[in-house]
Tab-separated table of C-alpha atoms in Angstrom:
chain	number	residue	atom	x	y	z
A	1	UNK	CA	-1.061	-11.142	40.077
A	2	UNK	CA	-1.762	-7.420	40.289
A	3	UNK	CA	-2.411	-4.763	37.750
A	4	UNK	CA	-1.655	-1.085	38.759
A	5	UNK	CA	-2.009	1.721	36.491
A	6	UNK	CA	-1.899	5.837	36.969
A	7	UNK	CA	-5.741	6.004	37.815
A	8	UNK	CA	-6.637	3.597	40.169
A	9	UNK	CA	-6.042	0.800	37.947
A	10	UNK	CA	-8.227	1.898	34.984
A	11	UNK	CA	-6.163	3.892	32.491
A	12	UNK	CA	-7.862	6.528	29.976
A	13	UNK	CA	-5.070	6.585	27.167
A	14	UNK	CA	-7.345	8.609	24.680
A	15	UNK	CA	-6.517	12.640	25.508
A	16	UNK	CA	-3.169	11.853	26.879
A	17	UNK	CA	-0.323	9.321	27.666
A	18	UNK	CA	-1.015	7.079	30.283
A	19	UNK	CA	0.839	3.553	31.550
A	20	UNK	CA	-0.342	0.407	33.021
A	21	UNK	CA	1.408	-2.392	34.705
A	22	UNK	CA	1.180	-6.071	35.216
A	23	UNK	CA	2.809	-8.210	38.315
A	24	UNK	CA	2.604	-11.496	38.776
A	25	UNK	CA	4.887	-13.664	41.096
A	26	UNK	CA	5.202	-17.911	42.191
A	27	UNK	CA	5.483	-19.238	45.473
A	28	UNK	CA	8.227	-20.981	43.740
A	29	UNK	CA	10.424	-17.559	42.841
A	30	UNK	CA	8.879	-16.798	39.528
A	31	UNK	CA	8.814	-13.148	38.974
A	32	UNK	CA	7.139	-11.002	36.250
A	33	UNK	CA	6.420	-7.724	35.476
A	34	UNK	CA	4.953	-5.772	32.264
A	35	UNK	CA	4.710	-1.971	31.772
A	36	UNK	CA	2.822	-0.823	28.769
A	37	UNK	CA	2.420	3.062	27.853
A	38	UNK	CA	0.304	4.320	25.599
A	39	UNK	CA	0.297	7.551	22.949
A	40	UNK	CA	-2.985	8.322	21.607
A	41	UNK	CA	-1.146	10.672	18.814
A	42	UNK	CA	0.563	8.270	17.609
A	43	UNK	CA	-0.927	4.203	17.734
A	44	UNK	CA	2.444	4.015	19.577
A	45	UNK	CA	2.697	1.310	22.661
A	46	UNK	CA	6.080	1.250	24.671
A	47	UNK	CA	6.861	-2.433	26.332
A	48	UNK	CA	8.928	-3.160	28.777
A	49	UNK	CA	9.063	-6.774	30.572
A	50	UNK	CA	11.389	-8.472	33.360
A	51	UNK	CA	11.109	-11.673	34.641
A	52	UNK	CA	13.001	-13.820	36.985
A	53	UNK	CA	13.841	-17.054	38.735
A	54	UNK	CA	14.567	-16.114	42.563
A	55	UNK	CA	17.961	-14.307	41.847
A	56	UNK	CA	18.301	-15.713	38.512
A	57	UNK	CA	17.027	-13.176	35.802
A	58	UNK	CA	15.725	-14.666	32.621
A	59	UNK	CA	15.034	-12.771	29.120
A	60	UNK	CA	11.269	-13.173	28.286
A	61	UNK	CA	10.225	-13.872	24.333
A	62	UNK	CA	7.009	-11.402	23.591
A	63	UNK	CA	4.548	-12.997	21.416
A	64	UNK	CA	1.946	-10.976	19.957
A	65	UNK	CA	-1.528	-11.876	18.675
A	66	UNK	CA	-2.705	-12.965	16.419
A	67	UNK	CA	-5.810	-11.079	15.647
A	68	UNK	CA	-4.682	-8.385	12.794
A	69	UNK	CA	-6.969	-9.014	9.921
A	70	UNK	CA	-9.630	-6.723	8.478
A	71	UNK	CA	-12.195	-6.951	5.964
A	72	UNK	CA	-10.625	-5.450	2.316
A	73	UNK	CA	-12.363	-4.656	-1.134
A	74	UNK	CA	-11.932	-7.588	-3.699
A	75	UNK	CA	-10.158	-5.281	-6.404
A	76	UNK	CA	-6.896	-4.961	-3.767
A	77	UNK	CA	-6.669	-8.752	-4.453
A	78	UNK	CA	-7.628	-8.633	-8.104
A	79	UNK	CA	-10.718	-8.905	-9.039
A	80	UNK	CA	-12.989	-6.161	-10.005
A	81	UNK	CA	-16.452	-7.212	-10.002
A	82	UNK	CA	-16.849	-9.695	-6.639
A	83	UNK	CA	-18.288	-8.300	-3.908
A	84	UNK	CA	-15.894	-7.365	-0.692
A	85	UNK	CA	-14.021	-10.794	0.942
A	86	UNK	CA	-11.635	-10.985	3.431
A	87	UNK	CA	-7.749	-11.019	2.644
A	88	UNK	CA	-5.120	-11.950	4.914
A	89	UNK	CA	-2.196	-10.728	6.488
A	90	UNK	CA	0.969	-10.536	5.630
A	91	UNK	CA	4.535	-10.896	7.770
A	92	UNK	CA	6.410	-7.447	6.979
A	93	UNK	CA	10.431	-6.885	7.626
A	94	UNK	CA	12.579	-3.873	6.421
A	95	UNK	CA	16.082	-5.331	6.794
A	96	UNK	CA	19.013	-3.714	4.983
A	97	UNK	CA	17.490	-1.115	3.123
A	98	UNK	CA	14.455	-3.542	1.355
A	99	UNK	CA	11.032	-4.212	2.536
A	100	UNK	CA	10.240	-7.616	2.412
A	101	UNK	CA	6.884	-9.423	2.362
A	102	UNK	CA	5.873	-12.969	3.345
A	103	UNK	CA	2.582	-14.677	2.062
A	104	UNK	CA	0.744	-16.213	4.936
A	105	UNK	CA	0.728	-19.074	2.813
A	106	UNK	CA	4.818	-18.934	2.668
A	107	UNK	CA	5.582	-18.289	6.645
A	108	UNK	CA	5.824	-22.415	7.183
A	109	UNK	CA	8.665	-22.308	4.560
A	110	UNK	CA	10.815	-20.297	6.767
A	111	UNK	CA	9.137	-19.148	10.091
A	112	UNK	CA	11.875	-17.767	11.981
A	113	UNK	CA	13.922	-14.211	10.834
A	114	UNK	CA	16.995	-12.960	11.868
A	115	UNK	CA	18.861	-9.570	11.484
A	116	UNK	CA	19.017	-6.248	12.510
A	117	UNK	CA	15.375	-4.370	11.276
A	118	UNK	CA	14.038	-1.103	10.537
A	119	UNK	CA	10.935	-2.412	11.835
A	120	UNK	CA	9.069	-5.017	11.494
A	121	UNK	CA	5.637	-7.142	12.443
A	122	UNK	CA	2.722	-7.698	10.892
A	123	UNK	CA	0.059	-5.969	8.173
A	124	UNK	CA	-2.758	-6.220	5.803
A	125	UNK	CA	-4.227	-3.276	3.621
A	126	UNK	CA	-5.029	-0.719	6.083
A	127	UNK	CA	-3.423	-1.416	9.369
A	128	UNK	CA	-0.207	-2.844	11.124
A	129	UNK	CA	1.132	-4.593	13.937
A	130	UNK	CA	5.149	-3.860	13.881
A	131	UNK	CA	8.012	-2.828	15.767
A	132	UNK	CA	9.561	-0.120	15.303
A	133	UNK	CA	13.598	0.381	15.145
A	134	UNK	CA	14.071	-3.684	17.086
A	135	UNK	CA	17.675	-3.819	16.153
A	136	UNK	CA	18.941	-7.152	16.466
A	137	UNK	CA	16.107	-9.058	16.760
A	138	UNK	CA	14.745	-12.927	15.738
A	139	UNK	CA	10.924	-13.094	14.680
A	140	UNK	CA	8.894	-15.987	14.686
A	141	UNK	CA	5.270	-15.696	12.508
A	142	UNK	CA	2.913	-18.491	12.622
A	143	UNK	CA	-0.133	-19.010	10.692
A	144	UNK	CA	-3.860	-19.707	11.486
A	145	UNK	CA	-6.702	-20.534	9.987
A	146	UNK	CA	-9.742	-19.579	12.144
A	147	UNK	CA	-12.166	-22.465	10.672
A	148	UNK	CA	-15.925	-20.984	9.151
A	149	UNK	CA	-17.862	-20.027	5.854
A	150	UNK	CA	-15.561	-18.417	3.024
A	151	UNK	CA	-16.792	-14.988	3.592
A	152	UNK	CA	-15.943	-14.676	7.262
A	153	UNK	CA	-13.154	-17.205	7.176
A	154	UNK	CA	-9.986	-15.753	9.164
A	155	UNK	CA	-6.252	-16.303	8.444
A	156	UNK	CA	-4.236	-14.476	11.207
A	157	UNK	CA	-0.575	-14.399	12.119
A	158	UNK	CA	0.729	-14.731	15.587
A	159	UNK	CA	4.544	-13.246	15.685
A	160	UNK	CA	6.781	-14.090	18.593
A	161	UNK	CA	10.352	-11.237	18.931
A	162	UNK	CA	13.286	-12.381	21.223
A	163	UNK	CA	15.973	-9.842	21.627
A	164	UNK	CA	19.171	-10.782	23.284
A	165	UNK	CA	18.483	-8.581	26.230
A	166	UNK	CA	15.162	-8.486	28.400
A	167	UNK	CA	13.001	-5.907	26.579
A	168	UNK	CA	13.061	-2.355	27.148
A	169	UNK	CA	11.103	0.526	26.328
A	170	UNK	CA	10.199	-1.802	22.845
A	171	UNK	CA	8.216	0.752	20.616
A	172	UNK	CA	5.352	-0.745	18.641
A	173	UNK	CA	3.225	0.693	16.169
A	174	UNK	CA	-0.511	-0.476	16.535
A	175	UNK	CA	-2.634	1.573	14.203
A	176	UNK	CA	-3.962	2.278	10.288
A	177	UNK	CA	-1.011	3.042	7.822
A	178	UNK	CA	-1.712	6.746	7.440
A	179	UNK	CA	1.340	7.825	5.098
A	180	UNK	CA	1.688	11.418	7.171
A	181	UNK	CA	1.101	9.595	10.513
A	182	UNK	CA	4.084	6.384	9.471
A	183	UNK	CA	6.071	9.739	8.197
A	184	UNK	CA	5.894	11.516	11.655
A	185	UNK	CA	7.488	7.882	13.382
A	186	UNK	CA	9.691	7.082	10.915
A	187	UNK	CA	10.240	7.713	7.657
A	188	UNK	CA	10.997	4.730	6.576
A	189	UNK	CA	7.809	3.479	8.216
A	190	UNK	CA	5.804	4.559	4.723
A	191	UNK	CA	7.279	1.764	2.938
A	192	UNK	CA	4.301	-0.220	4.746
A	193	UNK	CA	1.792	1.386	2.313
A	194	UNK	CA	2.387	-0.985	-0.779
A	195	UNK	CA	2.168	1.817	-3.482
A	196	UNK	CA	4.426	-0.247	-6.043
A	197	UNK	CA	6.322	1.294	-8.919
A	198	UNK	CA	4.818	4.415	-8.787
A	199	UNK	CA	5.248	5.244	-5.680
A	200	UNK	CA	6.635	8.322	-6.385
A	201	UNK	CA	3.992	9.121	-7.722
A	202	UNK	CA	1.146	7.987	-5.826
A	203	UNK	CA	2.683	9.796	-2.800
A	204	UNK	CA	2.070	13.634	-4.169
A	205	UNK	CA	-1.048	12.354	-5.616
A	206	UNK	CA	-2.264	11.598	-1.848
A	207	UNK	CA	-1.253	14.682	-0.571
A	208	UNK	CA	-3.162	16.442	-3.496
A	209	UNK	CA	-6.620	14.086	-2.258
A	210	UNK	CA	-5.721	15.242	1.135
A	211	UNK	CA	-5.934	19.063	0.258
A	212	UNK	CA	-8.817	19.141	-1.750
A	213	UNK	CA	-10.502	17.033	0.579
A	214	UNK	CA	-9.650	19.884	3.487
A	215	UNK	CA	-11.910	22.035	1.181
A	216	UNK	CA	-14.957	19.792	0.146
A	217	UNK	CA	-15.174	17.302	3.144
A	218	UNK	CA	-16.059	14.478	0.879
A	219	UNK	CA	-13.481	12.030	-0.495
A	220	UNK	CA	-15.851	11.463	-3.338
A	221	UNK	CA	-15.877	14.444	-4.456
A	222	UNK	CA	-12.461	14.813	-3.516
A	223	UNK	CA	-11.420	12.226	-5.919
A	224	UNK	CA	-13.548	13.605	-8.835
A	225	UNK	CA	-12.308	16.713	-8.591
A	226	UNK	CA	-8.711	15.684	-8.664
A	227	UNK	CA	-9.445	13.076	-11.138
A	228	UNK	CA	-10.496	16.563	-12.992
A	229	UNK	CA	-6.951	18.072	-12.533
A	230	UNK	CA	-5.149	15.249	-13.611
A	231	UNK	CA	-7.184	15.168	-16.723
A	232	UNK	CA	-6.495	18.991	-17.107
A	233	UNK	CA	-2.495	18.459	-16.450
A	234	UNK	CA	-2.476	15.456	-18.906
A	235	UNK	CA	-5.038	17.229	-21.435
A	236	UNK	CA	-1.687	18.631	-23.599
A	237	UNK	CA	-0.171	15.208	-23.703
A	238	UNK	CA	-3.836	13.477	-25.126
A	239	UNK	CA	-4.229	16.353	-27.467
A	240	UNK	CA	-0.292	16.322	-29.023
A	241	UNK	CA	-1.139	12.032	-29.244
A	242	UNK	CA	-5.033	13.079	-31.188
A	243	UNK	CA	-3.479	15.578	-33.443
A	244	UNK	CA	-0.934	13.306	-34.325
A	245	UNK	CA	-2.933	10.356	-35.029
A	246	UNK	CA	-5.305	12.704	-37.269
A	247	UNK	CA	-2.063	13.568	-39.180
A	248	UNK	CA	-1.708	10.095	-39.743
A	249	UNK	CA	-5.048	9.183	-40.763
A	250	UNK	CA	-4.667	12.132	-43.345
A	251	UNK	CA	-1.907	10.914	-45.160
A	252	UNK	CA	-2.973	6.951	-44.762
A	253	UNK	CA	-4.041	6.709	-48.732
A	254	UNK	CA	-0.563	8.202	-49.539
A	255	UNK	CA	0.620	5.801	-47.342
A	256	UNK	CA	-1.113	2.635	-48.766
A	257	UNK	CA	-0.252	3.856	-52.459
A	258	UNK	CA	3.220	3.408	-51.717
A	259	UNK	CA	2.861	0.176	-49.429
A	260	UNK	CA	0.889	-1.259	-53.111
A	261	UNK	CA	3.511	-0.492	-55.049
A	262	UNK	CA	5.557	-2.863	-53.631
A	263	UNK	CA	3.388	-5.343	-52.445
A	264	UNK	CA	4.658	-8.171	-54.421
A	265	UNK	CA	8.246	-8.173	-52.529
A	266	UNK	CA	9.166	-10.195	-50.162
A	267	UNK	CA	10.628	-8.980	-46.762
A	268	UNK	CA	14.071	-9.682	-47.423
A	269	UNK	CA	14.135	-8.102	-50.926
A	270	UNK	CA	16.689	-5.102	-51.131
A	271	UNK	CA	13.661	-3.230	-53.307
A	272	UNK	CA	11.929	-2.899	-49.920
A	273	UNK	CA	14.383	-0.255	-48.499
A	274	UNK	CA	13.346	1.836	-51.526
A	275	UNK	CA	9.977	2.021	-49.965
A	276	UNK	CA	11.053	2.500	-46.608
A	277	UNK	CA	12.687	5.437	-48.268
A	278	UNK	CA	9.456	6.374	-49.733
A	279	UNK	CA	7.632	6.328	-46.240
A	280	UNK	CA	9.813	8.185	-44.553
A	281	UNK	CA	10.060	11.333	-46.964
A	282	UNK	CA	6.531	11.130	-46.971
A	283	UNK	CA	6.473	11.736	-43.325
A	284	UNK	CA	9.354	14.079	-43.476
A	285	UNK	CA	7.015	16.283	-46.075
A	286	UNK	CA	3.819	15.772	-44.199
A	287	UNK	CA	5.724	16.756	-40.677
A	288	UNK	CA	4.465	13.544	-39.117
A	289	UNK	CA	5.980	11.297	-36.576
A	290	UNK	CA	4.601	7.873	-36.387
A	291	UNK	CA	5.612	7.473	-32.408
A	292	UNK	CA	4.542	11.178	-31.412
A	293	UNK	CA	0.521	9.383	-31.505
A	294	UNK	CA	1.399	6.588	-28.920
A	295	UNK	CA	4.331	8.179	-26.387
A	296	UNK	CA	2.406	11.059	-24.958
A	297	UNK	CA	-0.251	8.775	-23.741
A	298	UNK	CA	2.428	6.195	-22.641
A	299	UNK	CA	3.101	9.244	-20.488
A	300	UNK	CA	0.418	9.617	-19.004
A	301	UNK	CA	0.095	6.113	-18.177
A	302	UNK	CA	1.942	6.252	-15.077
A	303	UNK	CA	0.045	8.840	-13.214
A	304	UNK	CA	-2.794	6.828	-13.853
A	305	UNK	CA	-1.755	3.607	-13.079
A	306	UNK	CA	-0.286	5.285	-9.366
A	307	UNK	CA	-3.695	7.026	-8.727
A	308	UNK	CA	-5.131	3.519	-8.957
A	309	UNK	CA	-2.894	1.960	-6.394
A	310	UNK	CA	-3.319	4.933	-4.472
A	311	UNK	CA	-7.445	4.382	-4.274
A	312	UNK	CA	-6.565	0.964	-3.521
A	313	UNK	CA	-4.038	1.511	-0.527
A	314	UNK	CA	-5.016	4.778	0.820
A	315	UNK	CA	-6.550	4.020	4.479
A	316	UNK	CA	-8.770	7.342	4.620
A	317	UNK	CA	-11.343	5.909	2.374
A	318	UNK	CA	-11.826	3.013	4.368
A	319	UNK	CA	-15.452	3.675	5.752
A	320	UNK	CA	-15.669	7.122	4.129
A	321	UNK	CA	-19.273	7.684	2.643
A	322	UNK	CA	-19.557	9.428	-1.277
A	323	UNK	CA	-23.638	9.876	-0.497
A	324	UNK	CA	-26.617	7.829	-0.958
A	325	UNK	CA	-25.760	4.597	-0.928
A	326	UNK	CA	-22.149	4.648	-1.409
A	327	UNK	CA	-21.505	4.451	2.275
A	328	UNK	CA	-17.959	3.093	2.276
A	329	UNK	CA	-15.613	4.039	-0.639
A	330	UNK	CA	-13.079	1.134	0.025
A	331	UNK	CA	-15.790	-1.431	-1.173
A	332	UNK	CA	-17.630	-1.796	-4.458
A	333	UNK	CA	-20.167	-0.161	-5.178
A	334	UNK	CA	-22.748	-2.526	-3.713
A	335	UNK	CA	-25.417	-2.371	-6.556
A	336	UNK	CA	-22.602	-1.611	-9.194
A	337	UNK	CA	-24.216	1.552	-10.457
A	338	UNK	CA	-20.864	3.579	-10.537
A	339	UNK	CA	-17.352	2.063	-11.042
């Protein structure tokens, strides 16, 4: 076997795009070669493989890994107050228009997948093995356990892709899940960042951290400062719900006077709609609504509950330091000063 590449045979991918080839050939008429190209903008690899018996050519299965796992904070699986363990991939597909995700503990109920994909591979929190636009395409994932103590315990995913014609100029994407970076490939590639339900929301939300932190330098401080603006944004919301709820503690001995009035009736007692009566003209003169306390800050609770997942998913705090000893803002705070 021989490797060639464009230097000599050593290949320096990291200012510009470089390629590097693999040969290997039988006695007996077995004949392989493998091109790989590289893009350091992009975490982008381009495959290409032929093989053949003597005249006969034959279409080669790639099978990748495994060896995509990395070290996440407890609180992306869960739980809030254990210290940082290690979760485990996941098999990802996008296949007609959904993103689906298989459990490493699920892949031995159905191992193989069929169908034309978007892309697909493997991921865990921050990075991702996939390819990108397969087409028609079967995958094979297979689990394993690499054996040792529970904190550095390993469970990896191998994934095997056959496509009915020898593989050509295959694109994979080997690199973090960067939302602007997946954007730039494809935008359907940001579905990989698990933002849930809020998506929507988390997205702008990003972009904001992003901005500020082009100012400051310092995604702790980015994130207090925009935890500040959302605060300031939402601060007519929480004041309309305060006022509202002082209203009603105002008028709460008006309110009980009435309820003791008819306190001896039962529920189902047509008397009780005179009260109900009672309670609402009482609002009506008071210019209180009993709902106008709790639906602003239901409001509000969305942007909250996306800037959460987006702390949790967002790959640029993975090993970015606050200060002191906050040196990694993807893990807990090690001696639980600050949340």
């Amino acid at each position: 076997s021989r490797v060639t590449g464009e230097s000599g045979g050593r290949v320096d991918a990291t200012r510009a795009a470089a390629s590097v080839s693999f040969e290997y050939q039988e006695a007996s008429g077995i004949h392989v070669r493998k091109d790989f190209r590289f893009d350091p903008k992009n975490y982008i690899v381009v495959f290409s493989a032929t093989a053949a018996s003597g005249d006969r050519a034959l279409n080669p299965t790639i099978v990748w890994g495994p060896g995509l796992g990395d070290i996440a904070p407890a609180a992306a699986g869960g739980g809030f107050f254990n210290r940082s363990r290690v979760l485990p991939p996941e098999a990802i597909l996008h296949r007609a228009g959904k993103v689906e995700r298989v459990a490493i503990a699920k892949i031995s109920e159905q191992p193989m997948q069929d169908g034309p994909f978007r892309f697909a591979g493997v991921d865990d929190l921050y990075f991702m093995a996939a390819v990108v636009n397969p087409g028609q395409a079967r995958f094979e994932f297979r689990p394993l356990v690499v054996p040792g103590p529970d904190s550095t315990q390993r469970q990896l995913i191998s994934q095997a892709v056959h496509f009915p014609q020898p593989p050509m100029n295959v694109r994979f994407f080997v690199g973090p899940k960067q939302f602007d970076l997946l954007r730039s490939i494809d935008t359907e590639l940001v579905r990989a960042v698990n933002f849930g339900m809020f998506g929507w929301l988390a997205v702008p939300l990003l972009g904001a951290l992003k901005w500020i932190h082009g100012f400051v330098g310092n995604f702790g401080w980015s994130i207090i400062l925009l935890t500040v603006l959302i605060n300031i944004v939402i601060f007519p919301l929480r004041h309309k719900s305060v006022v509202s709820m002082r209203r009603m503690q105002a008028i709460q001995p008006q309110l009980k006077a009435i309820q003791d009035r008819y306190a001896g009736l039962k529920a189902t007692d047509p008397a009780r709609q005179k009260m109900n009566t009672e309670v609402m003209n009482l609002y009506r003169e008071q210019g209180v609504n009993p709902a106008s306390g709790c639906i602003p800050i239901l409001l509000t609770m969305p942007v909250l509950f996306a800037f959460y997942a987006l702390l949790g998913q967002a790959v640029e705090l993975r090993g970015a330091e606050f200060g002191w000893w906050i040196k990694d803002l993807s893990q807990p705070d090690p001696f639980y000063v600050i949340p």
